[in-house]
Coordinates of C-alpha atoms and ligand atoms in Angstrom, one line a residue:
X1 CA 0.5 -0.4 -30.2
X2 CA 1.3 -1.8 -26.6
X3 CA 4.2 -4.1 -26.4
X4 CA 2.9 -7.7 -25.9
X5 CA 5.5 -8.7 -23.2
X6 CA 6.7 -7.6 -19.7
X7 CA 10.4 -7.9 -19.3
X8 CA 11.4 -8.4 -15.8
X9 CA 15.1 -8.1 -14.8
X10 CA 16.6 -9.1 -11.5
X11 CA 17.2 -6.3 -9.0
X12 CA 20.2 -8.4 -7.6
X13 CA 22.3 -8.9 -10.8
X14 CA 20.2 -7.7 -13.8
X15 CA 19.6 -11.4 -15.4
X16 CA 16.3 -11.6 -17.2
X17 CA 13.9 -13.5 -14.8
X18 CA 11.0 -13.6 -17.5
X19 CA 8.8 -12.2 -20.4
X20 CA 5.3 -12.8 -19.7
X21 CA 2.8 -12.1 -22.0
X22 CA 0.9 -8.9 -21.3
X23 CA -2.9 -8.7 -21.7
X24 CA -4.5 -6.3 -24.4
X25 CA -7.4 -4.0 -24.0
X26 CA -9.6 -6.5 -25.6
X27 CA -8.4 -8.9 -23.0
X28 CA -9.4 -6.2 -20.2
X29 CA -13.0 -5.6 -21.8
X30 CA -13.3 -9.5 -21.9
X31 CA -12.5 -10.0 -18.5
X32 CA -14.9 -7.0 -17.3
X33 CA -17.7 -8.7 -19.4
X34 CA -17.0 -12.1 -17.8
X35 CA -16.7 -10.7 -14.1
X36 CA -20.3 -8.9 -14.8
X37 CA -21.7 -12.3 -16.0
X38 CA -20.5 -14.2 -13.2
X39 CA -21.1 -11.6 -10.5
X40 CA -25.0 -12.1 -9.8
X41 CA -24.7 -15.7 -9.0
X42 CA -21.7 -15.3 -6.8
X43 CA -23.7 -12.5 -4.7
X44 CA -26.5 -15.0 -4.5
X45 CA -24.3 -17.7 -3.0
X46 CA -24.5 -17.8 0.7
X47 CA -22.3 -15.8 2.7
X48 CA -20.9 -18.4 4.6
X49 CA -20.0 -20.1 1.5
X50 CA -18.1 -17.3 0.1
X51 CA -16.4 -17.1 3.5
X52 CA -15.4 -20.8 3.0
X53 CA -14.0 -20.3 -0.8
X54 CA -11.9 -17.6 0.7
X55 CA -10.5 -19.7 3.6
X56 CA -9.7 -22.5 0.8
X57 CA -8.0 -19.9 -1.2
X58 CA -5.9 -18.5 2.1
X59 CA -5.0 -22.1 2.7
X60 CA -3.6 -22.2 -0.9
X61 CA -1.8 -19.1 -0.7
X62 CA -0.3 -20.3 3.2
X63 CA 0.8 -23.5 1.5
X64 CA 2.6 -21.9 -1.4
X65 CA 4.3 -19.1 0.8
X66 CA 7.6 -20.6 -0.1
X67 CA 6.8 -20.4 -4.0
X68 CA 5.3 -16.9 -3.6
X69 CA 8.2 -15.6 -1.5
X70 CA 10.7 -16.6 -4.2
X71 CA 8.9 -15.1 -7.0
X72 CA 8.5 -11.7 -4.9
X73 CA 12.5 -12.0 -4.3
X74 CA 13.4 -12.8 -7.8
X75 CA 11.1 -9.7 -9.1
X76 CA 11.5 -7.2 -6.4
X77 CA 14.7 -8.0 -4.5
X78 CA 13.0 -8.2 -1.3
X79 CA 14.5 -10.7 1.1
X80 CA 13.2 -14.2 1.2
X81 CA 12.1 -14.1 4.9
X82 CA 10.5 -10.6 4.4
X83 CA 8.9 -11.6 1.3
X84 CA 7.5 -14.7 2.9
X85 CA 6.3 -12.7 5.9
X86 CA 4.5 -10.6 3.4
X87 CA 2.9 -13.7 2.0
X88 CA 1.8 -14.8 5.4
X89 CA 0.4 -11.4 6.2
X90 CA -1.9 -11.7 2.9
X91 CA -2.9 -15.4 3.9
X92 CA -4.1 -13.9 7.6
X93 CA -6.0 -11.1 5.8
X94 CA -8.1 -13.4 3.6
X95 CA -8.8 -15.5 6.6
X96 CA -9.8 -12.5 8.4
X97 CA -12.1 -11.5 5.9
X98 CA -13.5 -14.9 5.4
X99 CA -14.6 -14.6 9.1
X100 CA -15.9 -11.0 9.1
X101 CA -17.6 -11.2 5.7
X102 CA -20.5 -13.5 6.6
X103 CA -21.5 -11.3 9.8
X104 CA -20.8 -7.9 8.1
X105 CA -23.7 -5.6 8.6
X106 CA -25.9 -8.5 10.0
X107 CA -27.2 -5.7 12.6
X108 CA -29.3 -3.4 10.1
X109 CA -32.9 -4.1 10.9
X110 CA -35.4 -1.1 11.7
X111 CA -38.7 -1.7 13.2
X112 CA -42.2 -0.7 12.7
X113 CA -46.1 -1.2 13.1
X114 CA -47.6 -2.4 10.1
X115 CA -44.3 -2.4 8.1
X116 CA -40.9 -3.3 8.4
X117 CA -37.8 -1.5 6.9
X118 CA -34.8 -3.6 6.0
X119 CA -31.3 -2.5 5.3
X120 CA -30.1 -5.0 2.9
X121 CA -26.4 -5.1 2.4
X122 CA -25.1 -6.0 -1.1
X123 CA -22.0 -5.9 -3.4
X124 CA -21.3 -3.3 -5.6
X125 CA -20.8 -5.3 -8.4
X126 CA -17.6 -5.5 -10.5
X127 CA -14.2 -4.6 -8.6
X128 CA -11.0 -3.7 -10.5
X129 CA -8.2 -4.2 -8.3
X130 CA -4.9 -2.6 -9.4
X131 CA -2.0 -3.2 -6.8
X132 CA 1.8 -2.4 -6.4
X133 CA 5.0 -4.4 -6.1
X134 CA 6.3 -3.3 -2.8
X135 CA 4.4 -5.7 -0.7
X136 CA 2.4 -7.6 -3.6
X137 CA 0.7 -10.6 -1.9
X138 CA -0.5 -9.0 1.4
X139 CA -1.7 -5.6 -0.6
X140 CA -3.6 -7.9 -3.3
X141 CA -5.0 -10.1 -0.5
X142 CA -6.6 -7.1 1.2
X143 CA -8.4 -5.8 -1.7
X144 CA -9.4 -9.3 -3.0
X145 CA -10.5 -10.6 0.2
X146 CA -12.6 -7.8 1.1
X147 CA -14.2 -7.5 -2.3
X148 CA -14.8 -11.2 -2.8
X149 CA -16.2 -12.2 0.6
X150 CA -18.9 -9.3 0.0
X151 CA -20.0 -10.9 -3.4
X152 CA -18.3 -8.9 -5.7
X153 CA -16.5 -10.2 -8.9
X154 CA -13.1 -9.2 -9.2
X155 CA -10.5 -8.3 -12.1
X156 CA -6.9 -8.1 -10.5
X157 CA -4.1 -6.5 -12.3
X158 CA -0.8 -6.8 -10.2
X159 CA 2.1 -4.7 -10.9
X160 CA 4.0 -5.0 -14.0
X161 CA 7.2 -5.3 -11.9
X162 CA 6.0 -8.5 -10.5
X163 CA 4.0 -10.3 -13.0
X164 CA 5.0 -13.9 -12.3
X165 CA 4.2 -13.0 -8.4
X166 CA 0.8 -11.9 -9.7
X167 CA 0.1 -14.7 -12.0
X168 CA 1.1 -17.2 -9.4
X169 CA -1.3 -15.4 -6.7
X170 CA -4.0 -15.8 -9.3
X171 CA -3.3 -19.4 -10.1
X172 CA -3.5 -20.4 -6.4
X173 CA -6.7 -18.4 -5.8
X174 CA -8.8 -18.4 -8.9
X175 CA -9.6 -22.1 -8.4
X176 CA -11.6 -21.7 -5.2
X177 CA -14.3 -19.7 -6.8
X178 CA -16.8 -20.1 -9.5
X179 CA -15.6 -19.5 -13.0
X180 CA -15.4 -15.5 -14.0
X181 CA -15.6 -14.4 -10.0
X182 CA -11.9 -13.8 -9.8
X183 CA -9.5 -13.3 -12.9
X184 CA -6.0 -11.9 -13.1
X185 CA -4.4 -10.1 -15.9
X186 CA -0.8 -9.2 -16.2
X187 CA 0.1 -6.0 -18.1
X188 CA 1.5 -2.4 -17.7
X189 CA 0.1 0.7 -16.4
X190 CA -1.9 1.2 -19.9
X191 CA -3.7 -2.0 -19.1
X192 CA -4.5 -0.6 -15.6
X193 CA -5.8 2.6 -17.3
X194 CA -8.0 0.5 -19.6
X195 CA -9.6 -1.4 -16.7
X196 CA -10.1 1.8 -14.6
X197 CA -11.8 3.4 -17.5
X198 CA -14.2 0.7 -18.3
X199 CA -17.6 2.1 -18.4
X200 CA -19.0 -1.3 -16.8
X201 CA -17.0 -1.3 -13.6
X202 CA -18.4 -0.4 -10.5
X203 CA -15.2 0.0 -8.0
X204 CA -11.7 0.9 -9.1
X205 CA -9.6 0.0 -5.9
X206 CA -6.0 1.1 -6.3
X207 CA -2.9 0.8 -4.1
X208 CA -0.1 2.7 -5.5
X209 CA 1.5 5.9 -6.4
X210 CA -0.2 9.2 -6.1
X211 CA 0.0 10.4 -9.4
X212 CA -1.7 7.1 -10.6
X213 CA -4.3 7.5 -7.9
X214 CA -5.2 10.8 -9.4
X215 CA -5.4 9.5 -13.0
X216 CA -7.9 6.7 -11.7
X217 CA -9.8 9.5 -9.7
X218 CA -10.3 11.2 -12.8
X219 CA -11.1 8.2 -15.1
X220 CA -13.7 7.2 -12.2
X221 CA -15.3 10.8 -12.2
X222 CA -16.0 10.2 -15.9
X223 CA -17.4 6.5 -15.5
X224 CA -19.2 7.0 -12.2
X225 CA -17.4 4.2 -10.6
X226 CA -16.3 4.5 -7.0
X227 CA -12.6 5.1 -6.7
X228 CA -10.8 3.5 -3.4
X229 CA -7.3 4.9 -3.4
X230 CA -4.5 4.0 -1.3
X231 CA -1.8 6.3 -2.5
X232 CA 1.9 7.4 -1.8
X233 CA 2.8 8.9 1.4
X234 CA 5.7 11.4 2.6
X235 CA 5.7 10.3 6.2
X236 CA 7.5 12.7 8.7
X237 CA 9.4 11.8 11.8
X238 CA 9.6 14.4 14.3
X239 CA 12.4 14.0 17.2
X240 CA 11.8 15.9 20.5
X241 CA 14.6 17.3 22.6
X242 CA 14.1 15.0 25.5
X243 CA 14.6 11.4 23.7
X244 CA 17.8 9.4 23.8
X245 CA 19.1 10.3 20.4
X246 CA 20.8 7.0 19.9
X247 CA 17.4 5.2 20.3
X248 CA 15.6 8.0 18.2
X249 CA 18.6 7.4 15.4
X250 CA 18.0 3.4 15.5
X251 CA 14.1 4.3 14.9
X252 CA 14.8 6.7 11.9
X253 CA 17.0 4.2 10.5
X254 CA 14.6 1.1 10.7
X255 CA 11.7 3.3 9.3
X256 CA 14.0 4.8 6.6
X257 CA 16.0 1.9 5.6
X258 CA 13.6 -1.2 6.1
X259 CA 12.8 -2.9 2.6
X260 CA 15.4 -0.3 1.2
X261 CA 13.0 2.5 1.9
X262 CA 10.3 0.8 -0.1
X263 CA 7.4 0.9 2.2
X264 CA 4.1 3.4 1.8
X265 CA 4.9 4.2 5.6
X266 CA 8.7 4.5 5.3
X267 CA 10.3 7.4 7.1
X268 CA 10.6 10.1 4.2
X269 CA 11.7 13.3 6.2
X270 CA 13.0 14.1 9.4
X271 CA 12.7 17.2 11.8
X272 CA 15.0 16.7 14.8
X273 CA 15.4 19.1 17.8
X274 CA 18.5 21.1 17.8
X275 CA 19.6 20.1 21.3
X276 CA 19.8 16.3 20.0
X277 CA 20.6 16.9 16.6
X278 CA 24.5 16.6 16.4
X279 CA 24.3 13.1 18.6
X280 CA 21.1 11.9 16.6
X281 CA 23.0 12.5 13.1
X282 CA 26.2 10.8 14.3
X283 CA 24.1 7.8 15.6
X284 CA 22.1 7.7 12.1
X285 CA 25.3 7.5 10.3
X286 CA 26.5 4.5 12.3
X287 CA 23.1 3.0 11.8
X288 CA 23.4 3.7 8.1
X289 CA 26.9 2.2 7.8
X290 CA 25.4 -0.9 9.5
X291 CA 22.5 -1.4 6.9
X292 CA 25.0 -0.8 4.1
X293 CA 26.8 -3.9 5.3
X294 CA 24.1 -6.2 4.2
X295 CA 22.4 -4.1 1.3
X296 CA 19.0 -4.7 -0.4
X297 CA 18.3 -3.6 -4.0
X298 CA 15.6 -1.3 -5.1
X299 CA 13.0 -2.9 -7.4
X300 CA 14.9 -1.8 -10.7
X301 CA 17.2 0.5 -12.3
X302 CA 14.5 3.0 -13.3
X303 CA 13.4 3.3 -9.6
X304 CA 17.1 3.8 -8.6
X305 CA 17.3 6.6 -11.2
X306 CA 14.3 8.2 -9.4
X307 CA 15.7 8.0 -5.7
X308 CA 19.1 9.3 -7.0
X309 CA 17.6 12.2 -8.9
X310 CA 16.2 13.3 -5.4
X311 CA 19.5 12.9 -3.6
X312 CA 21.4 14.9 -6.5
X313 CA 19.1 17.5 -6.5
X314 CA 19.1 17.9 -2.9
X315 CA 22.8 17.9 -2.7
X316 CA 22.9 20.6 -5.6
X317 CA 20.7 22.7 -3.4
X318 CA 23.3 22.4 -0.4
X319 CA 22.0 19.2 1.6
X320 CA 25.3 17.0 2.7
X321 CA 25.4 13.6 2.3
X322 CA 27.0 12.2 5.5
X323 CA 26.6 8.5 4.5
X324 CA 25.9 7.2 0.8
X325 CA 24.6 9.3 -2.0
X326 CA 26.3 7.7 -4.8
X327 CA 25.1 5.0 -7.2
X328 CA 27.5 1.7 -6.8
X329 CA 29.0 0.0 -9.6
X330 CA 27.3 -3.6 -10.5
X331 CA 24.7 -4.8 -12.6
X332 CA 22.0 -4.9 -10.0
X333 CA 19.7 -1.9 -8.8
X334 CA 21.4 -1.1 -5.4
X335 CA 21.5 2.1 -3.6
X336 CA 23.1 2.5 -0.3
X337 CA 21.4 3.8 2.8
X338 CA 21.8 7.5 2.7
X339 CA 21.7 10.1 5.2
X340 CA 21.3 13.8 4.0
X341 CA 22.1 16.5 6.5
X342 CA 21.2 20.4 5.8
X343 CA 17.7 19.5 4.2
X344 CA 15.2 22.5 3.9
X345 CA 11.4 22.1 3.2
X346 CA 11.4 23.3 -0.4
X347 CA 13.8 20.4 -1.5
X348 CA 12.0 17.8 -3.7
X349 CA 13.3 14.9 -1.5
X350 CA 11.4 16.7 1.5
X351 CA 8.1 17.4 -0.6
X352 CA 7.7 14.2 -2.8
X353 CA 7.9 10.5 -1.9
X354 CA 11.5 9.2 -2.5
X355 CA 10.6 5.5 -2.0
X356 CA 14.4 4.6 -1.3
X357 CA 16.8 4.2 1.5
X358 CA 17.3 7.9 2.2
X359 CA 16.8 9.7 5.3
X360 CA 16.8 13.5 4.7
X361 CA 17.2 15.6 8.2
X362 CA 16.2 19.0 8.9
X363 CA 17.3 20.5 12.2
X364 CA 14.4 22.7 13.9
X365 CA 14.8 24.9 17.1
X366 CA 11.6 23.6 18.7
X367 CA 9.1 20.4 18.8
X368 CA 6.5 23.0 17.6
X369 CA 8.6 24.0 14.5
X370 CA 9.1 20.3 13.4
X371 CA 5.7 19.5 14.1
X372 CA 4.2 22.4 12.0
X373 CA 6.7 21.7 9.1
X374 CA 5.7 18.0 9.3
X375 CA 2.0 19.0 8.9
X376 CA 2.7 21.3 5.8
X377 CA 2.5 18.6 3.4
X378 CA 0.1 17.4 0.8
X379 CA 0.4 13.6 1.7
X380 CA -1.5 12.2 4.9
X381 CA -0.5 8.5 5.3
X382 CA 1.1 8.2 8.5
X383 CA 3.6 10.2 10.8
X384 CA 5.8 9.3 13.8
X385 CA 6.9 11.5 16.8
X386 CA 9.4 10.4 19.2
X387 CA 9.1 12.3 22.4
X388 CA 9.3 11.9 26.3
X389 CA 6.2 14.5 26.8
X390 CA 2.7 13.2 26.8
X391 CA 1.5 16.9 26.2
X392 CA 3.7 17.1 22.9
X393 CA 2.4 13.5 21.8
X394 CA -1.0 14.8 22.4
X395 CA -0.5 17.8 20.2
X396 CA 1.0 15.9 17.5
X397 CA -1.9 13.4 17.2
X398 CA -4.5 16.3 17.3
X399 CA -2.5 18.2 14.7
X400 CA -0.8 16.0 12.0
X401 CA -3.4 15.5 8.9
X402 CA -2.7 11.7 8.6
X403 CA -4.5 8.7 8.8
X404 CA -2.2 7.1 11.3
X405 CA -0.2 8.7 14.3
X406 CA 2.7 6.6 15.7
X407 CA 4.2 7.8 19.1
X408 CA 7.7 6.4 20.0
X409 CA 7.5 3.6 17.4
X410 CA 8.0 3.9 13.8
X411 CA 6.0 0.9 12.9
X412 CA 2.8 -0.5 13.9
X413 CA -0.7 1.1 14.2
X414 CA -4.0 -0.8 13.0
X415 CA -2.4 -4.2 11.9
X416 CA -4.8 -5.2 9.3
X417 CA -7.0 -2.2 10.5
X418 CA -8.5 0.8 9.3
X419 CA -5.9 3.5 8.7
X420 CA -7.7 6.2 6.7
X421 CA -5.4 8.2 4.5
X422 CA -6.1 12.0 4.0
X423 CA -5.0 14.4 1.3
X424 CA -3.0 13.5 -1.7
X425 CA -2.6 10.1 0.0
X426 CA -6.0 8.7 -1.0
X427 CA -9.6 8.0 0.0
X428 CA -9.3 4.3 0.7
X429 CA -10.0 2.6 4.1
X430 CA -6.8 0.2 5.0
X431 CA -7.6 -3.5 5.1
X432 CA -9.7 -3.6 8.0
X433 CA -13.5 -4.3 8.5
X434 CA -14.1 -0.8 7.3
X435 CA -13.2 -1.9 3.7
X436 CA -16.2 -4.3 3.9
X437 CA -18.5 -1.4 4.0
X438 CA -16.6 0.2 1.0
X439 CA -17.1 -2.8 -1.2
X440 CA -20.6 -2.8 -0.5
X441 CA -24.0 -0.9 -0.7
X442 CA -26.8 -0.9 1.6
X443 CA -30.7 -0.8 0.1
X444 CA -33.6 0.1 2.2
X445 CA -36.5 -2.3 1.7
X446 CA -39.8 -0.7 3.1
X447 CA -41.8 -4.0 3.5
X448 CA -45.6 -3.4 4.0
X449 CA -47.3 -6.1 5.6
X450 CA -50.8 -5.5 3.9
X451 CA -51.4 -8.3 1.4
X452 CA -48.3 -10.5 2.6
X453 CA -49.4 -14.1 2.8
X454 CA -46.4 -16.1 4.1
Ligands
LIG501 N1 -1.2 3.4 0.9 C1 -1.0 2.3 0.8 O1 -1.5 1.6 1.5 C2 0.1 1.8 0.0 C3 0.6 0.6 0.0 C4 1.7 0.0 -0.7 C5 2.2 0.9 -1.7 N2 2.0 2.2 -1.9 C6 2.2 3.0 -2.5 O2 2.6 2.5 -3.9 C7 3.6 3.1 -4.8 C8 4.4 2.0 -5.2 O3 3.8 1.1 -6.2 P1 3.9 1.3 -7.5 O4 5.1 1.8 -7.9 O5 3.6 0.0 -8.1 O6 2.7 2.2 -7.8 P2 2.0 2.5 -9.3 O7 0.7 3.2 -8.9 O8 2.8 2.7 -10.3 O9 1.4 1.1 -9.7 C9 0.3 0.4 -8.9 C10 -0.7 -0.3 -9.9 O10 -1.3 0.5 -10.8 C11 -1.1 0.3 -12.1 N3 -1.3 1.5 -12.8 C12 -0.1 2.4 -13.3 N4 -0.4 3.3 -14.0 C13 -1.9 3.2 -14.1 C14 -2.9 3.9 -14.6 N5 -2.5 5.3 -15.4 N6 -4.0 3.8 -14.6 C15 -4.4 2.8 -13.8 N7 -3.5 1.8 -13.2 C16 -2.4 2.3 -13.4 C17 0.1 -0.3 -12.0 O11 0.3 -1.3 -13.2 C18 0.0 -1.2 -10.8 O12 -0.6 -2.5 -11.0 C19 4.4 4.0 -3.7 O13 4.0 5.3 -3.9 C20 3.7 3.3 -2.3 O14 3.6 4.4 -1.2 C21 0.7 2.6 -1.0

């Protein structure tokens, strides 16, 4: 039987933050039933009114940015200012969908002589949204905004690592929609699995780990629901021979250590040209020491164990930790910014998402070799190349099997836009206008004019 509470400990000092109740399978089934009943009325509501409701929800999120950021910080350890940025990004995404939703697919009219063919867009029905802890408000707002404005009813389950944040977000948003149109349930992965396996759900939208995404895809294959999956990444950074190694190291540190490496588009593995490798590694170690002067914890100790296992295995296989690599004493879930030299493609730290402040570095004899190794991976979220050569940049963006290629900047690319992951990284469509297509279907109505009187 499922444990009825979720214990959340602060990653800063281990103290108990709270013990909220977890919803049961019966609650999940009840929420899906309620959503099913509420959805037709919401779909029949004028799109402009749905947009207005979303705008009101966005305002509530924006006004409560401090409270939401404090909850994110308490539960996940993300620094307040950065957590607040995530909340405000979420509010902006809701506002973006409030504008885009009402004009979505307004162009779909086909002509004829004695008949008219209309392409009538409509919602898919009931959407289950399963979201992660690492940017909990921004990600949830993306899925919820696109689903709600197009007339779907939504059951949202936030991560069990930030149930208070999820509950607060639900409290702020639910009141702006008719009863049953948006519901929030807190619970662990089992609750997500129960929702994903429900036979009466039309879309399961999941942002989270690759293994979870795969099990959701299997559940959806059994029920016929559409699976929208934004899974994990294993983003490479390829450093060419002609860039300033100190600047490249600063980029690698920014990509690898921001939010303690817990971003889906964190730099997960580095391929550096041998001509600049020594200077690059030296500068990267300086950067890591600087990050370690102001440490940010990982989300919890279980995750720290996962990160350290990747590092320890790599070291056992011959990698050299130049900075970090040790679990520190203390009650929190801290792990130092870590630079690993001497990494090889077979190591788990290079093959799987570490999701921690660890930058494994492999020295390669040529840009082409680095690019080839960067491409040889099952994930396909994003990738960065640092180069002074437009020809190499072009070669890279053509070859890399990923949703976003970044040249000479580790962050950026389609903010709130359509980054379509590939391979094991999923089947979703970011948080841009294209997500509205995914949340809707189009019905063709062939309208013969004979007998029509008005
Ligand atoms: N591609 C993107 O846009 C993106 C964005 C942010 C995070 N991520 C990824 O998310 C991961 C970190 O988040 P996480 O640890 O919370 O992910 P996770 O997959 O463990 O959890 C995500 C959500 O799925 C639920 N869940 C867990 N097991 C489930 C199951 N068997 N069936 C249904 N639902 C289940 C969780 O309770 C949570 O609500 C990283 O891999 C990161 O790369 C991806």
